[in-house]
Each structure stands twice: as C-alpha cells, then as structure tokens.
mmCIF file with all atom_site columns, C-alpha atoms in Angstrom:
data_model
loop_
_atom_site.group_PDB
_atom_site.id
_atom_site.type_symbol
_atom_site.label_atom_id
_atom_site.label_alt_id
_atom_site.label_comp_id
_atom_site.label_asym_id
_atom_site.label_entity_id
_atom_site.label_seq_id
_atom_site.pdbx_PDB_ins_code
_atom_site.Cartn_x
_atom_site.Cartn_y
_atom_site.Cartn_z
_atom_site.occupancy
_atom_site.B_iso_or_equiv
_atom_site.pdbx_formal_charge
_atom_site.auth_seq_id
_atom_site.auth_comp_id
_atom_site.auth_asym_id
_atom_site.auth_atom_id
_atom_site.pdbx_PDB_model_num
ATOM 1   C CA . MET A 1 1   ? -17.330 -71.649 44.515 1.00 79.00 ? 1   MET A CA 1
ATOM 2   C CA . ALA A 1 2   ? -15.367 -68.478 43.873 1.00 82.00 ? 2   ALA A CA 1
ATOM 3   C CA . VAL A 1 3   ? -11.632 -67.930 44.136 1.00 84.00 ? 3   VAL A CA 1
ATOM 4   C CA . ALA A 1 4   ? -10.759 -64.245 44.608 1.00 85.00 ? 4   ALA A CA 1
ATOM 5   C CA . GLN A 1 5   ? -7.455  -62.532 43.913 1.00 87.00 ? 5   GLN A CA 1
ATOM 6   C CA . ALA A 1 6   ? -6.430  -58.922 44.524 1.00 88.00 ? 6   ALA A CA 1
ATOM 7   C CA . LEU A 1 7   ? -5.097  -56.902 41.580 1.00 93.00 ? 7   LEU A CA 1
ATOM 8   C CA . MET A 1 8   ? -3.517  -53.489 40.991 1.00 94.00 ? 8   MET A CA 1
ATOM 9   C CA . GLY A 1 9   ? -2.296  -53.053 44.557 1.00 93.00 ? 9   GLY A CA 1
ATOM 10  C CA . GLY A 1 10  ? -5.808  -53.461 45.978 1.00 89.00 ? 10  GLY A CA 1
ATOM 11  C CA . TYR A 1 11  ? -7.543  -51.172 43.463 1.00 94.00 ? 11  TYR A CA 1
ATOM 12  C CA . GLY A 1 12  ? -8.999  -54.212 41.730 1.00 94.00 ? 12  GLY A CA 1
ATOM 13  C CA . ASN A 1 13  ? -9.844  -57.854 42.190 1.00 94.00 ? 13  ASN A CA 1
ATOM 14  C CA . ILE A 1 14  ? -10.999 -60.824 40.190 1.00 93.00 ? 14  ILE A CA 1
ATOM 15  C CA . ASP A 1 15  ? -13.122 -63.867 40.993 1.00 91.00 ? 15  ASP A CA 1
ATOM 16  C CA . ASP A 1 16  ? -12.931 -67.187 39.165 1.00 89.00 ? 16  ASP A CA 1
ATOM 17  C CA . ASN A 1 17  ? -16.426 -68.592 39.726 1.00 87.00 ? 17  ASN A CA 1
ATOM 18  C CA . VAL A 1 18  ? -17.815 -72.104 39.377 1.00 89.00 ? 18  VAL A CA 1
ATOM 19  C CA . LEU A 1 19  ? -21.608 -72.018 39.363 1.00 88.00 ? 19  LEU A CA 1
ATOM 20  C CA . GLU A 1 20  ? -23.448 -75.267 40.115 1.00 88.00 ? 20  GLU A CA 1
ATOM 21  C CA . LEU A 1 21  ? -27.009 -74.933 38.825 1.00 85.00 ? 21  LEU A CA 1
ATOM 22  C CA . PRO A 1 22  ? -29.742 -77.534 38.316 1.00 91.00 ? 22  PRO A CA 1
ATOM 23  C CA . GLY A 1 23  ? -29.256 -77.230 34.547 1.00 88.00 ? 23  GLY A CA 1
ATOM 24  C CA . GLY A 1 24  ? -25.491 -77.819 34.801 1.00 90.00 ? 24  GLY A CA 1
ATOM 25  C CA . SER A 1 25  ? -22.256 -76.193 35.869 1.00 91.00 ? 25  SER A CA 1
ATOM 26  C CA . TYR A 1 26  ? -20.445 -73.322 34.214 1.00 90.00 ? 26  TYR A CA 1
ATOM 27  C CA . ARG A 1 27  ? -17.627 -70.911 34.938 1.00 93.00 ? 27  ARG A CA 1
ATOM 28  C CA . ALA A 1 28  ? -17.569 -67.133 34.948 1.00 90.00 ? 28  ALA A CA 1
ATOM 29  C CA . VAL A 1 29  ? -15.223 -64.286 35.831 1.00 91.00 ? 29  VAL A CA 1
ATOM 30  C CA . THR A 1 30  ? -15.981 -61.191 37.883 1.00 92.00 ? 30  THR A CA 1
ATOM 31  C CA . LEU A 1 31  ? -13.607 -58.249 37.426 1.00 94.00 ? 31  LEU A CA 1
ATOM 32  C CA . ARG A 1 32  ? -13.785 -55.246 39.754 1.00 95.00 ? 32  ARG A CA 1
ATOM 33  C CA . SER A 1 33  ? -11.837 -51.991 39.703 1.00 97.00 ? 33  SER A CA 1
ATOM 34  C CA . PHE A 1 34  ? -11.870 -48.996 42.036 1.00 97.00 ? 34  PHE A CA 1
ATOM 35  C CA . ASP A 1 35  ? -11.607 -45.401 40.816 1.00 96.00 ? 35  ASP A CA 1
ATOM 36  C CA . SER A 1 36  ? -10.254 -43.274 43.676 1.00 95.00 ? 36  SER A CA 1
ATOM 37  C CA . LYS A 1 37  ? -11.283 -40.048 41.883 1.00 96.00 ? 37  LYS A CA 1
ATOM 38  C CA . SER A 1 38  ? -14.995 -40.934 41.867 1.00 96.00 ? 38  SER A CA 1
ATOM 39  C CA . ASN A 1 39  ? -14.794 -43.238 44.904 1.00 95.00 ? 39  ASN A CA 1
ATOM 40  C CA . GLN A 1 40  ? -16.702 -45.841 42.879 1.00 97.00 ? 40  GLN A CA 1
ATOM 41  C CA . TRP A 1 41  ? -16.237 -49.469 41.954 1.00 97.00 ? 41  TRP A CA 1
ATOM 42  C CA . SER A 1 42  ? -17.023 -50.898 38.523 1.00 97.00 ? 42  SER A CA 1
ATOM 43  C CA . ILE A 1 43  ? -17.922 -54.580 38.219 1.00 95.00 ? 43  ILE A CA 1
ATOM 44  C CA . TRP A 1 44  ? -17.877 -56.609 34.992 1.00 94.00 ? 44  TRP A CA 1
ATOM 45  C CA . TRP A 1 45  ? -19.120 -60.180 34.436 1.00 91.00 ? 45  TRP A CA 1
ATOM 46  C CA . LEU A 1 46  ? -17.862 -62.578 31.751 1.00 90.00 ? 46  LEU A CA 1
ATOM 47  C CA . ASP A 1 47  ? -19.969 -65.702 31.462 1.00 87.00 ? 47  ASP A CA 1
ATOM 48  C CA . GLY A 1 48  ? -18.227 -68.927 30.427 1.00 85.00 ? 48  GLY A CA 1
ATOM 49  C CA . ARG A 1 49  ? -21.307 -69.971 28.442 1.00 88.00 ? 49  ARG A CA 1
ATOM 50  C CA . SER A 1 50  ? -20.469 -67.173 25.983 1.00 88.00 ? 50  SER A CA 1
ATOM 51  C CA . PRO A 1 51  ? -16.698 -66.755 26.483 1.00 86.00 ? 51  PRO A CA 1
ATOM 52  C CA . GLN A 1 52  ? -16.224 -64.402 23.530 1.00 89.00 ? 52  GLN A CA 1
ATOM 53  C CA . GLY A 1 53  ? -18.573 -61.879 25.066 1.00 79.00 ? 53  GLY A CA 1
ATOM 54  C CA . PRO A 1 54  ? -19.922 -59.409 24.832 1.00 84.00 ? 54  PRO A CA 1
ATOM 55  C CA . LEU A 1 55  ? -19.110 -58.307 28.364 1.00 85.00 ? 55  LEU A CA 1
ATOM 56  C CA . ASP A 1 56  ? -22.109 -57.151 30.331 1.00 81.00 ? 56  ASP A CA 1
ATOM 57  C CA . PRO A 1 57  ? -22.097 -53.389 30.972 1.00 87.00 ? 57  PRO A CA 1
ATOM 58  C CA . PRO A 1 58  ? -20.365 -52.719 34.295 1.00 96.00 ? 58  PRO A CA 1
ATOM 59  C CA . VAL A 1 59  ? -22.444 -52.000 37.350 1.00 97.00 ? 59  VAL A CA 1
ATOM 60  C CA . ARG A 1 60  ? -21.062 -48.973 39.197 1.00 98.00 ? 60  ARG A CA 1
ATOM 61  C CA . GLY A 1 61  ? -21.419 -47.791 42.755 1.00 98.00 ? 61  GLY A CA 1
ATOM 62  C CA . GLY A 1 62  ? -19.934 -47.896 46.204 1.00 97.00 ? 62  GLY A CA 1
ATOM 63  C CA . PHE A 1 63  ? -20.351 -48.696 49.869 1.00 96.00 ? 63  PHE A CA 1
ATOM 64  C CA . HIS A 1 64  ? -22.285 -46.736 52.471 1.00 96.00 ? 64  HIS A CA 1
ATOM 65  C CA . GLU A 1 65  ? -22.682 -47.876 56.088 1.00 96.00 ? 65  GLU A CA 1
ATOM 66  C CA . GLY A 1 66  ? -21.496 -51.389 55.225 1.00 95.00 ? 66  GLY A CA 1
ATOM 67  C CA . VAL A 1 67  ? -23.743 -51.977 52.215 1.00 98.00 ? 67  VAL A CA 1
ATOM 68  C CA . GLY A 1 68  ? -22.521 -51.833 48.620 1.00 97.00 ? 68  GLY A CA 1
ATOM 69  C CA . THR A 1 69  ? -25.038 -50.790 45.954 1.00 98.00 ? 69  THR A CA 1
ATOM 70  C CA . PHE A 1 70  ? -24.215 -50.836 42.236 1.00 98.00 ? 70  PHE A CA 1
ATOM 71  C CA . TYR A 1 71  ? -26.316 -50.015 39.145 1.00 98.00 ? 71  TYR A CA 1
ATOM 72  C CA . ALA A 1 72  ? -26.227 -50.392 35.366 1.00 97.00 ? 72  ALA A CA 1
ATOM 73  C CA . ASP A 1 73  ? -28.526 -50.220 32.380 1.00 97.00 ? 73  ASP A CA 1
ATOM 74  C CA . ASP A 1 74  ? -28.648 -53.441 30.367 1.00 94.00 ? 74  ASP A CA 1
ATOM 75  C CA . VAL A 1 75  ? -30.862 -55.516 28.090 1.00 92.00 ? 75  VAL A CA 1
ATOM 76  C CA . PHE A 1 76  ? -32.470 -58.787 29.187 1.00 91.00 ? 76  PHE A CA 1
ATOM 77  C CA . GLU A 1 77  ? -34.355 -60.968 26.713 1.00 93.00 ? 77  GLU A CA 1
ATOM 78  C CA . GLY A 1 78  ? -34.454 -58.047 24.288 1.00 94.00 ? 78  GLY A CA 1
ATOM 79  C CA . LYS A 1 79  ? -35.925 -55.577 26.788 1.00 95.00 ? 79  LYS A CA 1
ATOM 80  C CA . PRO A 1 80  ? -34.126 -52.733 28.610 1.00 96.00 ? 80  PRO A CA 1
ATOM 81  C CA . VAL A 1 81  ? -33.657 -53.271 32.343 1.00 97.00 ? 81  VAL A CA 1
ATOM 82  C CA . ARG A 1 82  ? -31.976 -51.457 35.188 1.00 98.00 ? 82  ARG A CA 1
ATOM 83  C CA . VAL A 1 83  ? -29.661 -53.827 37.074 1.00 97.00 ? 83  VAL A CA 1
ATOM 84  C CA . ARG A 1 84  ? -28.821 -53.555 40.767 1.00 98.00 ? 84  ARG A CA 1
ATOM 85  C CA . PHE A 1 85  ? -26.227 -55.472 42.778 1.00 97.00 ? 85  PHE A CA 1
ATOM 86  C CA . VAL A 1 86  ? -26.313 -55.260 46.586 1.00 98.00 ? 86  VAL A CA 1
ATOM 87  C CA . TRP A 1 87  ? -23.479 -56.514 48.811 1.00 97.00 ? 87  TRP A CA 1
ATOM 88  C CA . SER A 1 88  ? -24.569 -56.789 52.450 1.00 98.00 ? 88  SER A CA 1
ATOM 89  C CA . HIS A 1 89  ? -24.067 -58.665 55.741 1.00 97.00 ? 89  HIS A CA 1
ATOM 90  C CA . ILE A 1 90  ? -20.330 -58.146 55.215 1.00 96.00 ? 90  ILE A CA 1
ATOM 91  C CA . THR A 1 91  ? -17.980 -59.598 57.821 1.00 95.00 ? 91  THR A CA 1
ATOM 92  C CA . THR A 1 92  ? -14.359 -60.737 57.651 1.00 93.00 ? 92  THR A CA 1
ATOM 93  C CA . ASN A 1 93  ? -15.572 -64.246 56.780 1.00 94.00 ? 93  ASN A CA 1
ATOM 94  C CA . ALA A 1 94  ? -18.861 -63.867 54.929 1.00 94.00 ? 94  ALA A CA 1
ATOM 95  C CA . CYS A 1 95  ? -21.135 -61.663 52.840 1.00 94.00 ? 95  CYS A CA 1
ATOM 96  C CA . ARG A 1 96  ? -24.357 -61.735 50.854 1.00 97.00 ? 96  ARG A CA 1
ATOM 97  C CA . TRP A 1 97  ? -24.824 -60.673 47.226 1.00 96.00 ? 97  TRP A CA 1
ATOM 98  C CA . GLU A 1 98  ? -28.052 -60.160 45.338 1.00 97.00 ? 98  GLU A CA 1
ATOM 99  C CA . GLN A 1 99  ? -28.952 -59.144 41.815 1.00 97.00 ? 99  GLN A CA 1
ATOM 100 C CA . ALA A 1 100 ? -32.243 -57.481 40.917 1.00 98.00 ? 100 ALA A CA 1
ATOM 101 C CA . PHE A 1 101 ? -33.759 -56.220 37.664 1.00 98.00 ? 101 PHE A CA 1
ATOM 102 C CA . SER A 1 102 ? -36.125 -53.300 37.201 1.00 98.00 ? 102 SER A CA 1
ATOM 103 C CA . PRO A 1 103 ? -38.152 -53.005 33.980 1.00 96.00 ? 103 PRO A CA 1
ATOM 104 C CA . ASP A 1 104 ? -39.386 -49.527 34.968 1.00 97.00 ? 104 ASP A CA 1
ATOM 105 C CA . GLY A 1 105 ? -36.181 -47.567 35.508 1.00 95.00 ? 105 GLY A CA 1
ATOM 106 C CA . GLY A 1 106 ? -35.772 -48.427 39.181 1.00 96.00 ? 106 GLY A CA 1
ATOM 107 C CA . GLN A 1 107 ? -39.290 -47.819 40.465 1.00 97.00 ? 107 GLN A CA 1
ATOM 108 C CA . THR A 1 108 ? -39.764 -51.515 41.282 1.00 98.00 ? 108 THR A CA 1
ATOM 109 C CA . TRP A 1 109 ? -37.193 -54.317 41.660 1.00 98.00 ? 109 TRP A CA 1
ATOM 110 C CA . GLU A 1 110 ? -37.319 -58.085 41.253 1.00 97.00 ? 110 GLU A CA 1
ATOM 111 C CA . VAL A 1 111 ? -34.513 -59.990 42.978 1.00 98.00 ? 111 VAL A CA 1
ATOM 112 C CA . ASN A 1 112 ? -33.536 -62.830 40.647 1.00 95.00 ? 112 ASN A CA 1
ATOM 113 C CA . TRP A 1 113 ? -30.279 -64.163 42.095 1.00 92.00 ? 113 TRP A CA 1
ATOM 114 C CA . THR A 1 114 ? -28.721 -64.319 45.557 1.00 94.00 ? 114 THR A CA 1
ATOM 115 C CA . MET A 1 115 ? -25.478 -65.842 46.806 1.00 91.00 ? 115 MET A CA 1
ATOM 116 C CA . GLU A 1 116 ? -24.045 -66.321 50.284 1.00 92.00 ? 116 GLU A CA 1
ATOM 117 C CA . PHE A 1 117 ? -20.238 -66.236 50.405 1.00 90.00 ? 117 PHE A CA 1
ATOM 118 C CA . VAL A 1 118 ? -18.179 -67.848 53.178 1.00 92.00 ? 118 VAL A CA 1
ATOM 119 C CA . ARG A 1 119 ? -14.390 -67.617 53.379 1.00 89.00 ? 119 ARG A CA 1
ATOM 120 C CA . VAL A 1 120 ? -12.640 -70.980 53.322 1.00 87.00 ? 120 VAL A CA 1
ATOM 121 C CA . GLN A 1 121 ? -9.383  -70.903 55.264 1.00 73.00 ? 121 GLN A CA 1
#
C-alpha cells in the first residue's frame, strides 16, 4: 500500500509505503522532486528498516512517450551497480513500476522488483 501526497505546488510528491513481504512488513518513504530547468525528476528512497539512513542515491530521469526511465549509480552487497527504475502502463488509475540492477554499467539488466499500482477511490 502506498499513500501519495503532492508537495511544492506539484513539483514534488511523497509516498508513505507499507510493504508486505514474506519475511515481514516494513515501511518506507519515496520522495520525488522535479527540476524544471533540466526537465528531470529525482527520486529518493528511505527504508524504514534503516530509518537513520543513509538515503539511497537518487535515481534521475524523465518521461518519454508515456514511459518514465530513471538511473543512478549505487552499491549493492558491496559491489557497484547501475540502478534503473521504469514507470510504465500509466493510466489515470494504474501504473507499473520496476527496478533493475546492472553490474556491468548498463550493458545487461536484471529486474529484481516490480509493483503494480491501482488508485483506490
């Protein structure tokens, strides 16, 4: 479950997420901000399992023909990875999100997390 709220007159938004996983539930926050100069969004993730951080590096990118693609360089299990978020199948009531990691600088990608969002009225 995610509860979204607009911020900064529409130039930002925040999600309060409850993630139900087989190993247990936890909460997390997604913070997004839009830079009109670069026409790019930045997305940060704060995981409730480590609430004092550090914050993950923001993924940055934008939307083209209805698909949002965002990238960052990060470290996973002590190894550098390229991170990619893709927002797709976007309608007024639903969308799909996926996260993928690349250990080779973006030459190959492994999708490791997907979510389907549906608006609750």
